[in-house]
């Protein structure tokens, strides 16, 4: 019974903490999930001399220019010896290659 109370209490505290946490922007979420993807987006922005709004980022992630920038950023990242064992840099990778339509 005490353990159940502690679990419920910890869930309530966790929910309260998440409610108070600031909402992550699309750019912030991209940086948190994949710094390589965020770096590729920054390179596209620098090349075009623009800054994408959060609303524009999702569409840009599907562009051919972004895919090239991502491949380049991934190649650069994986070319560093200290990143050789990072899952994204392993020959088979963590997932099958994406299907581009």
PDB file of C-alpha atoms in Angstrom:
ATOM      1  CA  UNK A   1       0.000   0.000   0.000  1.00  0.00           C
ATOM      2  CA  UNK A   2       2.823   2.405   0.904  1.00  0.00           C
ATOM      3  CA  UNK A   3       4.656   1.592  -2.343  1.00  0.00           C
ATOM      4  CA  UNK A   4       1.501   2.303  -4.332  1.00  0.00           C
ATOM      5  CA  UNK A   5       1.143   5.666  -2.591  1.00  0.00           C
ATOM      6  CA  UNK A   6       4.766   6.539  -3.361  1.00  0.00           C
ATOM      7  CA  UNK A   7       4.324   5.619  -7.021  1.00  0.00           C
ATOM      8  CA  UNK A   8       1.184   7.758  -7.305  1.00  0.00           C
ATOM      9  CA  UNK A   9       2.905  10.616  -5.492  1.00  0.00           C
ATOM     10  CA  UNK A  10       5.944  10.458  -7.780  1.00  0.00           C
ATOM     11  CA  UNK A  11       3.656  10.424 -10.833  1.00  0.00           C
ATOM     12  CA  UNK A  12       1.844  13.511  -9.549  1.00  0.00           C
ATOM     13  CA  UNK A  13       5.136  15.321  -8.916  1.00  0.00           C
ATOM     14  CA  UNK A  14       6.404  14.334 -12.370  1.00  0.00           C
ATOM     15  CA  UNK A  15       3.213  15.600 -14.032  1.00  0.00           C
ATOM     16  CA  UNK A  16       3.409  18.861 -12.109  1.00  0.00           C
ATOM     17  CA  UNK A  17       7.044  19.307 -13.113  1.00  0.00           C
ATOM     18  CA  UNK A  18       6.248  18.682 -16.775  1.00  0.00           C
ATOM     19  CA  UNK A  19       3.395  21.163 -16.648  1.00  0.00           C
ATOM     20  CA  UNK A  20       5.806  23.816 -15.364  1.00  0.00           C
ATOM     21  CA  UNK A  21       8.562  22.957 -17.872  1.00  0.00           C
ATOM     22  CA  UNK A  22       8.839  25.330 -20.812  1.00  0.00           C
ATOM     23  CA  UNK A  23       7.560  24.022 -24.127  1.00  0.00           C
ATOM     24  CA  UNK A  24      10.304  23.088 -26.524  1.00  0.00           C
ATOM     25  CA  UNK A  25      10.364  24.805 -29.904  1.00  0.00           C
ATOM     26  CA  UNK A  26      10.761  22.745 -33.069  1.00  0.00           C
ATOM     27  CA  UNK A  27      14.363  23.943 -33.326  1.00  0.00           C
ATOM     28  CA  UNK A  28      14.990  23.125 -29.658  1.00  0.00           C
ATOM     29  CA  UNK A  29      13.520  19.651 -30.070  1.00  0.00           C
ATOM     30  CA  UNK A  30      15.664  19.061 -33.163  1.00  0.00           C
ATOM     31  CA  UNK A  31      18.807  20.082 -31.246  1.00  0.00           C
ATOM     32  CA  UNK A  32      17.854  17.830 -28.331  1.00  0.00           C
ATOM     33  CA  UNK A  33      17.064  14.802 -30.477  1.00  0.00           C
ATOM     34  CA  UNK A  34      19.733  15.122 -33.172  1.00  0.00           C
ATOM     35  CA  UNK A  35      22.534  17.659 -32.961  1.00  0.00           C
ATOM     36  CA  UNK A  36      23.664  16.435 -36.395  1.00  0.00           C
ATOM     37  CA  UNK A  37      20.278  17.303 -37.907  1.00  0.00           C
ATOM     38  CA  UNK A  38      20.316  20.692 -36.177  1.00  0.00           C
ATOM     39  CA  UNK A  39      23.815  21.353 -37.555  1.00  0.00           C
ATOM     40  CA  UNK A  40      22.658  20.466 -41.072  1.00  0.00           C
ATOM     41  CA  UNK A  41      19.709  22.851 -40.753  1.00  0.00           C
ATOM     42  CA  UNK A  42      22.055  25.620 -39.556  1.00  0.00           C
ATOM     43  CA  UNK A  43      24.287  25.031 -42.594  1.00  0.00           C
ATOM     44  CA  UNK A  44      21.325  25.367 -44.970  1.00  0.00           C
ATOM     45  CA  UNK A  45      20.273  28.563 -43.203  1.00  0.00           C
ATOM     46  CA  UNK A  46      23.803  29.976 -43.414  1.00  0.00           C
ATOM     47  CA  UNK A  47      24.070  29.090 -47.097  1.00  0.00           C
ATOM     48  CA  UNK A  48      20.785  30.862 -47.840  1.00  0.00           C
ATOM     49  CA  UNK A  49      21.379  33.713 -45.350  1.00  0.00           C
ATOM     50  CA  UNK A  50      18.002  33.079 -43.690  1.00  0.00           C
ATOM     51  CA  UNK A  51      16.594  31.782 -40.413  1.00  0.00           C
ATOM     52  CA  UNK A  52      13.697  29.324 -40.676  1.00  0.00           C
ATOM     53  CA  UNK A  53      10.732  29.832 -38.379  1.00  0.00           C
ATOM     54  CA  UNK A  54       9.511  26.822 -36.423  1.00  0.00           C
ATOM     55  CA  UNK A  55       6.643  26.542 -38.903  1.00  0.00           C
ATOM     56  CA  UNK A  56       9.093  26.352 -41.841  1.00  0.00           C
ATOM     57  CA  UNK A  57      11.512  23.829 -40.320  1.00  0.00           C
ATOM     58  CA  UNK A  58       9.388  20.721 -40.874  1.00  0.00           C
ATOM     59  CA  UNK A  59       8.989  21.426 -44.590  1.00  0.00           C
ATOM     60  CA  UNK A  60      12.707  22.185 -44.940  1.00  0.00           C
ATOM     61  CA  UNK A  61      13.636  18.837 -43.373  1.00  0.00           C
ATOM     62  CA  UNK A  62      12.105  17.172 -46.454  1.00  0.00           C
ATOM     63  CA  UNK A  63      14.069  19.194 -49.018  1.00  0.00           C
ATOM     64  CA  UNK A  64      16.855  17.788 -51.183  1.00  0.00           C
ATOM     65  CA  UNK A  65      19.177  20.587 -50.028  1.00  0.00           C
ATOM     66  CA  UNK A  66      18.647  19.626 -46.379  1.00  0.00           C
ATOM     67  CA  UNK A  67      19.214  15.912 -47.129  1.00  0.00           C
ATOM     68  CA  UNK A  68      22.553  16.775 -48.760  1.00  0.00           C
ATOM     69  CA  UNK A  69      23.513  18.978 -45.798  1.00  0.00           C
ATOM     70  CA  UNK A  70      22.517  16.199 -43.377  1.00  0.00           C
ATOM     71  CA  UNK A  71      24.591  13.597 -45.229  1.00  0.00           C
ATOM     72  CA  UNK A  72      27.550  15.994 -45.198  1.00  0.00           C
ATOM     73  CA  UNK A  73      27.157  16.740 -41.467  1.00  0.00           C
ATOM     74  CA  UNK A  74      26.820  13.021 -40.683  1.00  0.00           C
ATOM     75  CA  UNK A  75      29.904  12.209 -42.766  1.00  0.00           C
ATOM     76  CA  UNK A  76      31.878  14.956 -40.995  1.00  0.00           C
ATOM     77  CA  UNK A  77      30.689  13.773 -37.556  1.00  0.00           C
ATOM     78  CA  UNK A  78      31.405  10.110 -38.251  1.00  0.00           C
ATOM     79  CA  UNK A  79      34.806  10.945 -39.735  1.00  0.00           C
ATOM     80  CA  UNK A  80      36.087  11.859 -36.289  1.00  0.00           C
ATOM     81  CA  UNK A  81      37.769   8.882 -34.579  1.00  0.00           C
ATOM     82  CA  UNK A  82      36.066   9.594 -31.246  1.00  0.00           C
ATOM     83  CA  UNK A  83      32.654   9.081 -32.888  1.00  0.00           C
ATOM     84  CA  UNK A  84      33.453   5.747 -34.533  1.00  0.00           C
ATOM     85  CA  UNK A  85      31.328   3.760 -32.078  1.00  0.00           C
ATOM     86  CA  UNK A  86      28.343   6.130 -32.079  1.00  0.00           C
ATOM     87  CA  UNK A  87      25.305   4.182 -33.255  1.00  0.00           C
ATOM     88  CA  UNK A  88      24.604   6.582 -36.144  1.00  0.00           C
ATOM     89  CA  UNK A  89      28.144   5.961 -37.443  1.00  0.00           C
ATOM     90  CA  UNK A  90      28.119   2.171 -37.456  1.00  0.00           C
ATOM     91  CA  UNK A  91      28.103   0.642 -40.962  1.00  0.00           C
ATOM     92  CA  UNK A  92      24.632  -0.842 -40.652  1.00  0.00           C
ATOM     93  CA  UNK A  93      23.327   2.162 -38.693  1.00  0.00           C
ATOM     94  CA  UNK A  94      20.574   1.956 -36.119  1.00  0.00           C
ATOM     95  CA  UNK A  95      17.773   1.732 -38.711  1.00  0.00           C
ATOM     96  CA  UNK A  96      17.393   0.842 -42.380  1.00  0.00           C
ATOM     97  CA  UNK A  97      18.046   3.752 -44.742  1.00  0.00           C
ATOM     98  CA  UNK A  98      15.106   6.153 -45.147  1.00  0.00           C
ATOM     99  CA  UNK A  99      12.909   5.879 -48.203  1.00  0.00           C
ATOM    100  CA  UNK A 100      12.735   9.216 -50.004  1.00  0.00           C
ATOM    101  CA  UNK A 101       9.708   9.817 -52.161  1.00  0.00           C
TER     102      UNK A 101
END
